[in-house]
Structure formats: structure tokens, C-alpha cells
Coordinates of C-alpha atoms in Angstrom, one line a residue:
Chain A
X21 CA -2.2 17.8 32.9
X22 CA -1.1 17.7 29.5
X23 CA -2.9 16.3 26.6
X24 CA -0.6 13.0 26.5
X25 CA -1.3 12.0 30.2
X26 CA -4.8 12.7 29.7
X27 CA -4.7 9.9 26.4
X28 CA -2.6 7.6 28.5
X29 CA -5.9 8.2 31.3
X30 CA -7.9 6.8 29.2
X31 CA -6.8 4.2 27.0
X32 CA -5.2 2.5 30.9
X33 CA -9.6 3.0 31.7
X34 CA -10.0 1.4 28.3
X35 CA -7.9 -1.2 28.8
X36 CA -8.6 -2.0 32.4
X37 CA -12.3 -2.2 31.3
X38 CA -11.8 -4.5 28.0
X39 CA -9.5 -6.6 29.7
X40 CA -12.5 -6.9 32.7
X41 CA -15.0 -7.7 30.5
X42 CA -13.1 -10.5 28.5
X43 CA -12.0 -12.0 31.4
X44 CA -15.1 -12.5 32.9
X45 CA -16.4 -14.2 29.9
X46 CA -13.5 -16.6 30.1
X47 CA -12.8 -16.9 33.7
X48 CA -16.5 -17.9 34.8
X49 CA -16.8 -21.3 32.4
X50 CA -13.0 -21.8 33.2
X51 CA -13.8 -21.6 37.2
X52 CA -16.7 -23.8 37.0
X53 CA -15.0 -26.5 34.6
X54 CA -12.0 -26.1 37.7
X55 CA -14.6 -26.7 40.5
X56 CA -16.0 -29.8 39.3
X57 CA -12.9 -31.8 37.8
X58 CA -10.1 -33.3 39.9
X59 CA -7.1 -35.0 38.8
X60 CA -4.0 -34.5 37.0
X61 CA -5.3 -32.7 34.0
X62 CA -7.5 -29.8 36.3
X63 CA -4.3 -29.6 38.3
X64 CA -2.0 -28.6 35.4
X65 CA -4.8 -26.2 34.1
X66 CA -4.8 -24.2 37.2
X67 CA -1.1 -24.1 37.5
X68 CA -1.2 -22.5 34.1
X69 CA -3.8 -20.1 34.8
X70 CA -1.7 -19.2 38.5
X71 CA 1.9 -18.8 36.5
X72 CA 1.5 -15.4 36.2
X73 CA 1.6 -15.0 39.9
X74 CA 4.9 -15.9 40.0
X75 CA 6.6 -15.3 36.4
X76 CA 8.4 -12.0 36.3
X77 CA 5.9 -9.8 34.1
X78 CA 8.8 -9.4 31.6
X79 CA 8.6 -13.1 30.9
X80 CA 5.2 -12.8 30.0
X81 CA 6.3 -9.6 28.1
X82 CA 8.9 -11.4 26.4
X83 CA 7.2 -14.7 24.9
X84 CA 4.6 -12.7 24.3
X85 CA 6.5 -9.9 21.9
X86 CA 7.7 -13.1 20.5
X87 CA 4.9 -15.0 19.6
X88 CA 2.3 -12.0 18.7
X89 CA 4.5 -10.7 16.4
X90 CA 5.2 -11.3 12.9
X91 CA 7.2 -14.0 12.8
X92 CA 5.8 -15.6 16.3
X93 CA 3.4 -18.8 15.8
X94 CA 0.3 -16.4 16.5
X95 CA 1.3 -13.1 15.0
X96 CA 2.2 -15.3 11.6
X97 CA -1.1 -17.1 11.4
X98 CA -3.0 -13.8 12.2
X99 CA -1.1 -12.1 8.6
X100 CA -1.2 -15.1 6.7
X101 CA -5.3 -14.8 7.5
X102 CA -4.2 -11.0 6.1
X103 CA -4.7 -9.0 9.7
X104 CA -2.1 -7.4 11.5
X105 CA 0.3 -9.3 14.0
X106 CA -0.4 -8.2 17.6
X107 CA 3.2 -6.7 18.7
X108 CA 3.0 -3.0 19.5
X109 CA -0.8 -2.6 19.3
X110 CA -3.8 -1.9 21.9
X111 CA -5.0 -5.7 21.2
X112 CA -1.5 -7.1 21.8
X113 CA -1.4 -5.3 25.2
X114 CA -5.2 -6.6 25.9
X115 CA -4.2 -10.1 25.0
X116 CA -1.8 -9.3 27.6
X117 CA -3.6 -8.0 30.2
X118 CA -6.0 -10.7 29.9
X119 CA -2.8 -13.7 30.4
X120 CA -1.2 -11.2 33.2
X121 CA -4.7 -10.8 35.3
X122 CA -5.9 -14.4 34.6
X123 CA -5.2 -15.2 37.8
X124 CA -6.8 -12.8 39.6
X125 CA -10.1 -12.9 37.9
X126 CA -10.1 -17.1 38.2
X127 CA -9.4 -17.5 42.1
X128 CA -12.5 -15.5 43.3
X129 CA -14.8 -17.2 41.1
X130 CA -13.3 -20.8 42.2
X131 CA -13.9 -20.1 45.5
X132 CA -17.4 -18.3 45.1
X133 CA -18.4 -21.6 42.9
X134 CA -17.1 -24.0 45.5
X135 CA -19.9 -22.8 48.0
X136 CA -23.3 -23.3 45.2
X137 CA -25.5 -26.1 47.0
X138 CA -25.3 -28.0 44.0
X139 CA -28.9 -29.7 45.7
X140 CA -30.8 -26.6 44.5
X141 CA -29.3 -27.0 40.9
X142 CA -30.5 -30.5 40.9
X143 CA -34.2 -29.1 42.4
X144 CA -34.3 -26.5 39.3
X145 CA -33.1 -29.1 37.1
X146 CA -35.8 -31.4 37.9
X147 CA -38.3 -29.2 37.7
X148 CA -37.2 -28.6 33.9
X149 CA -34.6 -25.3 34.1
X150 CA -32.1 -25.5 31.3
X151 CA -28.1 -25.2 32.1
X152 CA -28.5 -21.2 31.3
X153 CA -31.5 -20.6 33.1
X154 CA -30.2 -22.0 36.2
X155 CA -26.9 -20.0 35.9
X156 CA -28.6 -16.9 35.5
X157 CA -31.6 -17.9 38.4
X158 CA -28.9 -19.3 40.9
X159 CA -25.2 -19.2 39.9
X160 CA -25.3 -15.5 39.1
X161 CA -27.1 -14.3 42.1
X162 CA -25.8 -16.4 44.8
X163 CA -22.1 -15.6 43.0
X164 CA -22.7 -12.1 42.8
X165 CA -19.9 -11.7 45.1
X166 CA -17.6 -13.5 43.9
X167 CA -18.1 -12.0 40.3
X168 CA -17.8 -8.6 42.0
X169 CA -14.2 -9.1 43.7
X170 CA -13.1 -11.1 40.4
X171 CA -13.8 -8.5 38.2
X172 CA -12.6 -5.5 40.5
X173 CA -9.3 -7.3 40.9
X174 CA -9.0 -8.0 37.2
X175 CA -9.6 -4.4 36.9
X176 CA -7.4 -3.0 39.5
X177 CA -4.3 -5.5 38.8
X178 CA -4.6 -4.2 34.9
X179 CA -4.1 -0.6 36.0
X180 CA -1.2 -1.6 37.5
X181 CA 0.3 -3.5 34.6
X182 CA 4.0 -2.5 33.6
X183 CA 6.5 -5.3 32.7
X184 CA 4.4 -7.3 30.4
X185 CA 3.5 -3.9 28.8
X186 CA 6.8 -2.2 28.6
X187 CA 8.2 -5.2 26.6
X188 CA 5.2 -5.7 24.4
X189 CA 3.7 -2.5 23.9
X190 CA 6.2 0.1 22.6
X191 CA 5.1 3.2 24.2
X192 CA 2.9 4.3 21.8
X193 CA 1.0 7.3 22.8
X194 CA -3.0 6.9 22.5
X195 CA -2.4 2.8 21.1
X196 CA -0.3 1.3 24.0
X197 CA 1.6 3.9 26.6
X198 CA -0.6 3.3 29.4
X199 CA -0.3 5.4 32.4
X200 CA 2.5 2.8 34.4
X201 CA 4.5 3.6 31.1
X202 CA 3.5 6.9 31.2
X203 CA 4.6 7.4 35.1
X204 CA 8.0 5.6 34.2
X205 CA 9.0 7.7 31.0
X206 CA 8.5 10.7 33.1
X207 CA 10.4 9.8 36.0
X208 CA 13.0 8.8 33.6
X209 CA 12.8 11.7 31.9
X210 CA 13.0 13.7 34.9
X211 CA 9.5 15.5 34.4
X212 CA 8.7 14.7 38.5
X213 CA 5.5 17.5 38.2
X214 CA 4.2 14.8 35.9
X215 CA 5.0 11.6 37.4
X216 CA 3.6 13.2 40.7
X217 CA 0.5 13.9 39.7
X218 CA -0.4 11.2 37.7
X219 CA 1.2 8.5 40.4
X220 CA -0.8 10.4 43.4
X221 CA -4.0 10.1 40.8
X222 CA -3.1 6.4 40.3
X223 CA -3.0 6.0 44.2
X224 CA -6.3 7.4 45.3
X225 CA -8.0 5.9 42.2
X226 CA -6.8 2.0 43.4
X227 CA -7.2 2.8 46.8
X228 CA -11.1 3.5 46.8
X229 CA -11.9 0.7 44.2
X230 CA -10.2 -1.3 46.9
X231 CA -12.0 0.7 49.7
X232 CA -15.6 0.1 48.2
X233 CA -15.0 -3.6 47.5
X234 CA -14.0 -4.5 50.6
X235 CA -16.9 -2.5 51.9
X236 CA -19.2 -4.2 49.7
X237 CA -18.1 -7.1 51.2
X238 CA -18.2 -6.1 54.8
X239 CA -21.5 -5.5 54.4
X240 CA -22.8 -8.4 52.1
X241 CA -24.0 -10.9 53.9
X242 CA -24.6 -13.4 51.0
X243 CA -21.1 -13.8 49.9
X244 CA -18.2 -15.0 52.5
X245 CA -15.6 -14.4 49.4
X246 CA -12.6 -13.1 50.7
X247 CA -9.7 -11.2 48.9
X248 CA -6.6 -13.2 50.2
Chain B
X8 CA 13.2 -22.6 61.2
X9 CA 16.9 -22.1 62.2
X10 CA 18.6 -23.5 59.8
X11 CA 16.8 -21.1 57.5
X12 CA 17.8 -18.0 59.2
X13 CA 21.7 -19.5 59.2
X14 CA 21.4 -20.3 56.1
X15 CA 20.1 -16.3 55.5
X16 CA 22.6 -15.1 57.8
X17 CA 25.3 -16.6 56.0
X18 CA 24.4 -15.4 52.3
X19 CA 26.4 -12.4 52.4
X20 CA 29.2 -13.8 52.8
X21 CA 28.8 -16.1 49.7
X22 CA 27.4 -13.7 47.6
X23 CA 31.0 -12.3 45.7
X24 CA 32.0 -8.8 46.1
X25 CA 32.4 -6.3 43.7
X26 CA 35.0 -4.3 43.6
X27 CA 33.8 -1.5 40.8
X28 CA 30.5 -1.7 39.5
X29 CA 30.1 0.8 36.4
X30 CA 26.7 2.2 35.0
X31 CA 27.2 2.2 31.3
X32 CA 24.5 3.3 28.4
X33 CA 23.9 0.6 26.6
X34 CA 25.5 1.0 23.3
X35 CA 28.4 0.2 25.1
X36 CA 28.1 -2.9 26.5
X37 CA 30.3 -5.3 23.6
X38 CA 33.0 -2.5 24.1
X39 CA 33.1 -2.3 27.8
X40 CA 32.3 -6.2 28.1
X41 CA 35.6 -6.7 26.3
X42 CA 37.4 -4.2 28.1
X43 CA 36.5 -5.2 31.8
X44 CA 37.3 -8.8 30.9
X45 CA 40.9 -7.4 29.8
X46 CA 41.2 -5.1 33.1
X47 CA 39.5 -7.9 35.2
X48 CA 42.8 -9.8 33.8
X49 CA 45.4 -7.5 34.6
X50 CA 44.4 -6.1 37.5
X51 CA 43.1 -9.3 39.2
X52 CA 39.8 -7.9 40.6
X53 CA 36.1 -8.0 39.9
X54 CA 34.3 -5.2 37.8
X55 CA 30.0 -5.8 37.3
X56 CA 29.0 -3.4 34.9
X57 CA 24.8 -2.1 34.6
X58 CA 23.4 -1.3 31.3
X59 CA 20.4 0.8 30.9
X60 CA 19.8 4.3 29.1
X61 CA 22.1 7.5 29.7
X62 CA 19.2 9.4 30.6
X63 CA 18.0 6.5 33.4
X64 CA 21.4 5.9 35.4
X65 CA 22.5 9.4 35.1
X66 CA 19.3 9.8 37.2
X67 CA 20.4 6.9 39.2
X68 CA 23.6 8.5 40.4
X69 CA 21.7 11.9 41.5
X70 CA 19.6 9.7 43.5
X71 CA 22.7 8.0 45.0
X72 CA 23.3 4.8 43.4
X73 CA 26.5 3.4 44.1
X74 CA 28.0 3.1 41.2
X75 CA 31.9 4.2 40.5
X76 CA 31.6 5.4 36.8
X77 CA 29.6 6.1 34.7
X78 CA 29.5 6.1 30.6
X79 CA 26.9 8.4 28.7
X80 CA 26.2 8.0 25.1
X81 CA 25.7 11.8 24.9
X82 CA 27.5 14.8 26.7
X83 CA 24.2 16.7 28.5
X84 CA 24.0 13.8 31.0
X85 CA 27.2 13.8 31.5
X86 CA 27.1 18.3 32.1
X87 CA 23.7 17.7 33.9
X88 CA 25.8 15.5 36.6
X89 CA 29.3 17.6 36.4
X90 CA 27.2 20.8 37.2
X91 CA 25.3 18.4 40.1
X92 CA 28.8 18.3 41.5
X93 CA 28.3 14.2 41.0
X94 CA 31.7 13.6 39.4
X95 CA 35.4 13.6 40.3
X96 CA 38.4 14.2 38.2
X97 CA 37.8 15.3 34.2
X98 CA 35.5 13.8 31.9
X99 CA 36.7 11.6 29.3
X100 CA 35.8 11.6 25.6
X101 CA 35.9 8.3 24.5
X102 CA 34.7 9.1 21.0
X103 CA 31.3 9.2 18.4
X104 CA 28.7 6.9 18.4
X105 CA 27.2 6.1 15.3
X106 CA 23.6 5.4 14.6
X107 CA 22.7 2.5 12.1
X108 CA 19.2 1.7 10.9
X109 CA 18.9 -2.5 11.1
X110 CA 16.1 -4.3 9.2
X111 CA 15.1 -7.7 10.6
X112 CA 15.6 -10.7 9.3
X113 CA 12.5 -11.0 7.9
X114 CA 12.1 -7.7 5.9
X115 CA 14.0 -8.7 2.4
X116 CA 14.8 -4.9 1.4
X117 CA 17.9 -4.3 0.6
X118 CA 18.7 -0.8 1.6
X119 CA 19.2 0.5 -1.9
X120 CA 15.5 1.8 -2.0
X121 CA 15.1 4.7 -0.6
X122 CA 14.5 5.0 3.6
X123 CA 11.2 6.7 2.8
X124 CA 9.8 3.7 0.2
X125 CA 11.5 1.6 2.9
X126 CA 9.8 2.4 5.9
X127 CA 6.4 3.0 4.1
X128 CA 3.7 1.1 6.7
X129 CA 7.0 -0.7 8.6
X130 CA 7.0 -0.8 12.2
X131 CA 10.5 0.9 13.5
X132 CA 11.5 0.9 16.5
X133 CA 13.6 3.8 18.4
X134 CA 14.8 4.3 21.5
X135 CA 12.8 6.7 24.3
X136 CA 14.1 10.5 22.9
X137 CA 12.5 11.6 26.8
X138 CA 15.9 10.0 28.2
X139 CA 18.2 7.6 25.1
X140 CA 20.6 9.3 23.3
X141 CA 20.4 7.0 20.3
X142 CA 16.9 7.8 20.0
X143 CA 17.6 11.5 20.2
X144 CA 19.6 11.0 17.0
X145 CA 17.3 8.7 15.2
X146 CA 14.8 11.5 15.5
X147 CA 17.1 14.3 14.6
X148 CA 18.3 12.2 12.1
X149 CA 14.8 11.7 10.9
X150 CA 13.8 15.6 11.3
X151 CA 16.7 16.2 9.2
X152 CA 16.1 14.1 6.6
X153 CA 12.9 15.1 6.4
X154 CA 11.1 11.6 7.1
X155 CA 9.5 12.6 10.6
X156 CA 6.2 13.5 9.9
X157 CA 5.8 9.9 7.2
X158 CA 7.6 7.6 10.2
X159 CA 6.5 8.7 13.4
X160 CA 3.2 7.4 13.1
X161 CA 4.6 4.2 12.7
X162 CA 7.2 4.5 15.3
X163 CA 7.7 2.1 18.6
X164 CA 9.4 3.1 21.6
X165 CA 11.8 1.3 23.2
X166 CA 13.8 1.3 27.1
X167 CA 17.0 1.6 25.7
X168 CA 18.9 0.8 22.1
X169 CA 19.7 -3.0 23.7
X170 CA 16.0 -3.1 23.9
X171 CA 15.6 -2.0 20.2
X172 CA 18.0 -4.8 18.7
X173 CA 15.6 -7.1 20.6
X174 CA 12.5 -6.0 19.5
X175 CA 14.1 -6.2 15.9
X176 CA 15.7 -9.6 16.4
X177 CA 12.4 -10.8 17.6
X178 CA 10.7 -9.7 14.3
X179 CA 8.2 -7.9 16.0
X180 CA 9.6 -4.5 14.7
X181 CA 10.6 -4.3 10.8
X182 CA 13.1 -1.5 11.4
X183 CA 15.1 -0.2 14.2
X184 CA 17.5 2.5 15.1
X185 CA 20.6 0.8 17.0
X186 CA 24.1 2.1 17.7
X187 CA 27.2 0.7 15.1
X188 CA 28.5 -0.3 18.4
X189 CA 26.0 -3.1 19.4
X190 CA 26.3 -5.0 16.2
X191 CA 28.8 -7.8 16.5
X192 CA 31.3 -8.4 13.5
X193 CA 30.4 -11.4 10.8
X194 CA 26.9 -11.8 12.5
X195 CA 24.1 -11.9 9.7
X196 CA 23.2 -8.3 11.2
X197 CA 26.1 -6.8 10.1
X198 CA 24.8 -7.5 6.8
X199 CA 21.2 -5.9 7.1
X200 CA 22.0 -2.4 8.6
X201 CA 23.0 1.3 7.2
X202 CA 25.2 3.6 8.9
X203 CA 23.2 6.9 8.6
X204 CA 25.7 10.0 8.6
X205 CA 24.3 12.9 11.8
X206 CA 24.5 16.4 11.0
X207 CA 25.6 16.6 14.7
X208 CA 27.5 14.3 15.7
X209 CA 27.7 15.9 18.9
X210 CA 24.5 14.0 19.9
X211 CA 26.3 10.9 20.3
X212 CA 29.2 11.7 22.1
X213 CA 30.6 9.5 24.6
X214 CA 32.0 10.1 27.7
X215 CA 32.8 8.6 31.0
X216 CA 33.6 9.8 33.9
X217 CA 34.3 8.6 38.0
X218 CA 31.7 9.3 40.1
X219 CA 31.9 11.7 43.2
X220 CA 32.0 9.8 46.9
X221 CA 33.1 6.4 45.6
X222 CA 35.4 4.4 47.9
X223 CA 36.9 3.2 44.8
X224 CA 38.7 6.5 43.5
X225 CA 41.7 4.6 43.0
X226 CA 40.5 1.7 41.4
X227 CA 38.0 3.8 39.2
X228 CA 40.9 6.1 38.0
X229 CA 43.0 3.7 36.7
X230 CA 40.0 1.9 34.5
X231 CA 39.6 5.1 33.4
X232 CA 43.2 5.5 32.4
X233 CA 43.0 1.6 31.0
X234 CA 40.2 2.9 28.3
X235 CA 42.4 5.4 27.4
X236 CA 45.4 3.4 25.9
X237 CA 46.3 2.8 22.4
X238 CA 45.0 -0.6 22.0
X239 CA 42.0 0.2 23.2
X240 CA 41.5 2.9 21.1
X241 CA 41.9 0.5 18.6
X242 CA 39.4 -1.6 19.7
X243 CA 36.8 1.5 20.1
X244 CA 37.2 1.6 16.5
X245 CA 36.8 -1.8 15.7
X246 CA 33.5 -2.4 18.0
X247 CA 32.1 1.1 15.9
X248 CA 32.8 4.1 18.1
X249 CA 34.7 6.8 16.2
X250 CA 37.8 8.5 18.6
X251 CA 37.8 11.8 18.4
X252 CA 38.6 14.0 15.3
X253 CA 38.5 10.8 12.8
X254 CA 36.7 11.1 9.7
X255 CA 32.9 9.1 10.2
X256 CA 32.7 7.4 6.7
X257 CA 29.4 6.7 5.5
X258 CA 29.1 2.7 5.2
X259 CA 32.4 1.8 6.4
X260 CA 34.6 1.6 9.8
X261 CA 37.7 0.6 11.2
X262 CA 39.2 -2.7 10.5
X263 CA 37.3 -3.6 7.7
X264 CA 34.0 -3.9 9.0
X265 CA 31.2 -3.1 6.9

């Protein structure tokens, strides 16, 4: 493999593991406030976080090259505060990744937070545990599960990101040509060898993270969570 | 559950048919938008036309998309199908393209600055040299001129030169490489954009051509023949693509646009 593919390799692992990490941070409080609020304003928050499920990726791709760049509401406040807009960059791509896998990294978590016996939250909060310590004692073990398939989905579905990225990234080699990008200039290009290998590599890779989550489930008994 | 299916069933024959679909690089699409709308007009029938990059639907056809022409931006797509045996009839030179650099709206340089001072830390976007002709002569272009090694760090890559104008429209890029021919007359653009003069112009020339094993020969011949009257050629020069043997003047074209 040639030196570019192997930069696109890694900076698609880079960015399917940033994006991960992020989203868990921001999926888990946004799942619990979603399990415990009804009404009109919980329902419009989770059609907004299950848009990108059924916006066209270049949608996403195309607000967002608007917006994060220079003269776009964020990318202008970002240089007036003297940083760099986010059009064309590795953080404009993770912002996103974060938007297009949102989804994905929610809906596990909802469902896994659904099924806590709030009872023995009540117990532990009786008997003095603070809000963190009975998320890390309970919510966090009982959820593992759940925080397992959110985060390998959020993972997987990044690796496969192309629209939003192919509007918003620029193709830049070792900052924002991930391997999807990568795959399509080649074929484009007529470089099959290229687009071959890296697509069969891209194949096997998804299909055993799939593979070992669904086994993980099979064989965990804790956690019912399903994928679908 | 039945009235679905009927309701499926019966979409065909409300979907409109085509009667020549063309696959066109995308420099071309003002041009050719104007001319289908003329043909569509004197010859009664409906022509859809697909826009993408030379190097993209010239793979297309080899793969056997249906489509009855097809217009390249440069000539090795065009020999890389002819030698494929993927075409019918001659190949047509339509003329030069010409490649312009456009600054955004929001980038107050005049060009009278040099392109090096200019592009200094400047995003500019080009199209993909792997398979667009335009951005096969912004990089000669910028090889020639010496500016490579300074710009291509900063350089973005694009689908196609459409997808250029719209990453400079947007702002997001400061700079772009676009073809003469996508920038419309009296729009603000116009104002904001240099013609840059290619040592080869050879790199942007375009040709079209009928594809082999259409069912719409006849039909595909005679647009071909349509492109290739005087008032058209008139019009190729007024939407910025140069007919053969004319003199490519720095800064100025056809018609008085500037």
C-alpha cells in the first residue's frame, strides 16, 4: 500500500475514535435527560438528534461547509475569537462525524437507560450516594451494554462516513481524505489495485467489529440491548 | 396494501421519458444548458443532461452507462474511450477551455497583487487532478508558474469544478480554480476572477462525441451537428470556450465580457 492510503488508515482510526469518545460524553447525559422527560419539547429533541437518519449526508455536508466556514454563523464567531473557521479541517470533519453518528450513539443508550430500576437509585440515594457515585456504582455497570453497542456503532458508522465528508472536508491528504474519500478518488481515478485493497480492508475490518459485538451480546446475559 | 403496489406499478408510466440523456464535464453545463433548451425547441423532444467530472463519466460509459454523448473537458478521456472502442462516428472539437482563478466574495484583494502575496495562507480550492481536467491545469498552471510547492499545502480538493464555485461561493474557500465557462455574465463573479493564460492549452480541450450502442444514433448525431453551427459557435465564445485556432487573450473574451 502506498504511503497515502496508509495516512488515510489512520486519520479514518483517528477520527472514528475522536468522534467515539466525544459522542459518548454527549450522548450519555443527552439519553438520560430523553428517558426521563416527556412532552413536546423531549419529542422535538429527539427528532433532531434522529435527522441524520434520514437527511441525505450531503445535506449535512452542505449546511455544514456553510456554517463552519468563514463567513457561516460558527466559522465567523470562531475567527472573530482569532481561531480558524472549521471548513476543510480534521475538526470540521469531527464536528461532522459527531452530527452524522449522533443518532447512532443516542438510541442504544435510550434503550439501555429505559430498563435501570430506578428503585435501586432511590435505595443508594437514601443511603447517602451522590448523583455521580450512583452513575458510576449502577448506571455504568448495569449499562455496560448499552455503552458498548453505542459506542461500537458510533465507531463503525464513522468509518463509513462519505457525503457529509466529501462536501466538507476537501480531500486533504493526512487533515481530511479519509479512507471512503480515499476508496472513491481511486475508483474515480481508475487505480482499481487501490480501491480493492483498501475496500476488501474496509470490509473485514467492519465486519468483525460487528461480529464481536453481536457476540458480546449473545453472550451477555446482563444487557437485552439489541442492535435494531 | 394494493393500492400501493398500483400505485408502484403505475409510476413508470408517469415518470417522463428521455429521449437523449448526455454526460457532460461540468464546465459545460451554462453552455450545453442553453443549447439543449434551443435543440429541445426545434426538435420537439426531451434531452436530460448529467454533470460530473470528465474523468468520472468517461468511467461511467466503460462501465455501461447509458448515456448517448458524452462531452470531456480534456482530450485523454475522450482517446482513453475512442481506443475502448466506446464511441461512434468522429470526435468533435468544440474548442479551449479556459481556467480562471475566482476569489470569494469575502477576500477584498484585487488581483493586482501578485498570485503568490495573494494566496499567502488562503485556502484554494481545485478540482481532483486524479480524474478533473480543470484541476489538471490549475496544477500545471501552478507548476509552471512556479507557485506549487508555496500553494499546495493550502490546497482543497474538490468533485468537480461545479463543486469548486461552490465551495468558493459558500466562503469556505478564499480562492478557487474554475473554468471561464461557469461564470455567468454581469454576475458580481465576473468581477472577482483572472483568466490565467496555460502553456498547454491542450489540457483543456473539449470534445464530444456519440457514444457506441446507443438506440439514439440518429437523434445523438444531429445534436452533435446542432453544436456545430455558426450561432452556436458564437455562443461558445460568449459563455468562455475558445473555438479552435482563436487567439486566447489574457483578461478578455468574446462579446465583451471581461
Amino acid at each position: 500500500m502506498a504511503e497515502a492510503d496508509w495516512q488515510a488508515v489512520w486519520l479514518t482510526l483517528k477520527l472514528g475514535v475522536a468522534s467515539t469518545a466525544i459522542l459518548l460524553l454527549v450522548a450519555t447525559p443527552l439519553a438520560w435527560w430523553l428517558v426521563r422527560r416527556s412532552g413536546w419539547l423531549a419529542a422535538s429533541v429527539q427528532a433532531a438528534v434522529a435527522l441524520p437518519l434520514v437527511l441525505p449526508p450531503t445535506v449535512l455536508g452542505f449546511y455544514l461547509l456553510i456554517w463552519l466556514g468563514p463567513t457561516g454563523f460558527i466559522g465567523e464567531t470562531l475567527e472573530s475569537l482569532g481561531l480558524n473557521h472549521l471548513a476543510f479541517s480534521f475538526e470540521g470533519i469531527l464536528v461532522g462525524s459527531i452530527i452524522y453518528s449522533l443518532p447512532f450513539a443516542v438510541q442504544p443508550l435510550v434503550e439501555s437507560f429505559r430498563r435501570i430500576d430506578d428503585e435501586q437509585l432511590q435505595v443508594a440515594a437514601t443511603l447517602g450516594a451522590g448523583a455521580w457515585r450512583r452513575f458510576w456504582t449502577i448506571v455504568v455497570p448495569y449499562c455496560r451494554g448499552g455503552f458498548l453497542v453505542s459506542a461500537t456503532l458510533s465507531f463503525a458508522h464513522t468509518l463509513g462516513e462519505f457525503g457529509v465528508i466529501l462536501m466538507l472536508g476537501g480531500s486533504i491528504p493526512g487533515e481530511t481524505q479519509v479512507l471512503s474519500v480515499l476508496i472513491y478518488d481511486h475508483a474515480e481515478a481508475m487505480n482499481y489495485d487501490a480501491a480493492h485493497q483498501l475496500s476488501l480492508g474496509l470490509l473485514v475490518f467492519s465486519f468483525a467489529v460487528l461480529v464481536l459485538v453481536y457476540g458480546w451480546q449473545k453472550r451477555s446475559t446482563k444487557s437485552e440491548t439489541r442492535l435494531c | 396494501m394494493r393500492g400501493l403496489l398500483c400505485l408502484l406499478m403505475s409510476f413508470p408510466l408517469l415518470a417522463s421519458a428521455t429521449d437523449l440523456t448526455i454526460a457532460a464535464a461540468s464546465n459545460y453545463r451554462l453552455l450545453l444548458d442553453d443549447i439543449v433548451q434551443r435543440f429541445e425547441q426545434a426538435e420537439q423532444v426531451d434531452v436530460s443532461v448529467i454533470y460530473g467530472s470528465s474523468g468520472k463519466l468517461a468511467t461511467q460509459i466503460q462501465h455501461g452507462a447509458p448515456y448517448d454523448l458524452y462531452f470531456s473537458a480534456n482530450s485523454a478521456y475522450m482517446a482513453r474511450l475512442e481506443q475502448a472502442g466506446e464511441l461512434t462516428g468522429r470526435v468533435i472539437t468544440d474548442g479551449y477551455g479556459q481556467l480562471v482563478l475566482l476569489a470569494s466574495a469575502n477576500s477584498q484583494e484585487p488581483f493586482v497583487r501578485p498570485l503568490e502575496t495573494l494566496m499567502k495562507g488562503k485556502v484554494v480550492a481545485i478540482a481532483q487532478p486524479k480524474h478533473a481536467p480543470f484541476g489538471q491545469a490549475a496544477v500545471s498552471y501552478l507548476k509552471s508558474a512556479g507557485l506549487y510547492e508555496q500553494v499546495s499545502p493550502s490546497l482543497v480538493y474538490a468533485e468537480n469544478v461545479a463543486q469548486v464555485m461552490h465551495m468558493v461561493r459558500s466562503g469556505a474557500a478564499d480562492y478557487g480554480f474554475v473554468a471561464l465557462s461557469l461564470i455567468e455574465q454581469g454576475t458580481d463573479a465576473a468581477q472577482r476572477m483572472k483568466i490565467l493564460p496555460l502553456k498547454d492549452k491542450h489540457l483543456l480541450k473539449q470534445q464530444h462525441a456519440v457514444i457506441d450502442g446507443t438506440k439514439n444514433t440518429k437523434l445523438a448525431a444531429r445534436f452533435s451537428h446542432f453544436t456545430q453551427q455558426p450561432e452556436i459557435t458564437q455562443l461558445k465564445r460568449r459563455y468562455g470556450i475558445e473555438p479552435e485556432n482563436a487567439e486566447v487573450k489574457n483578461g478578455a473574451r468574446g462579446n465583451g465580457r471581461g
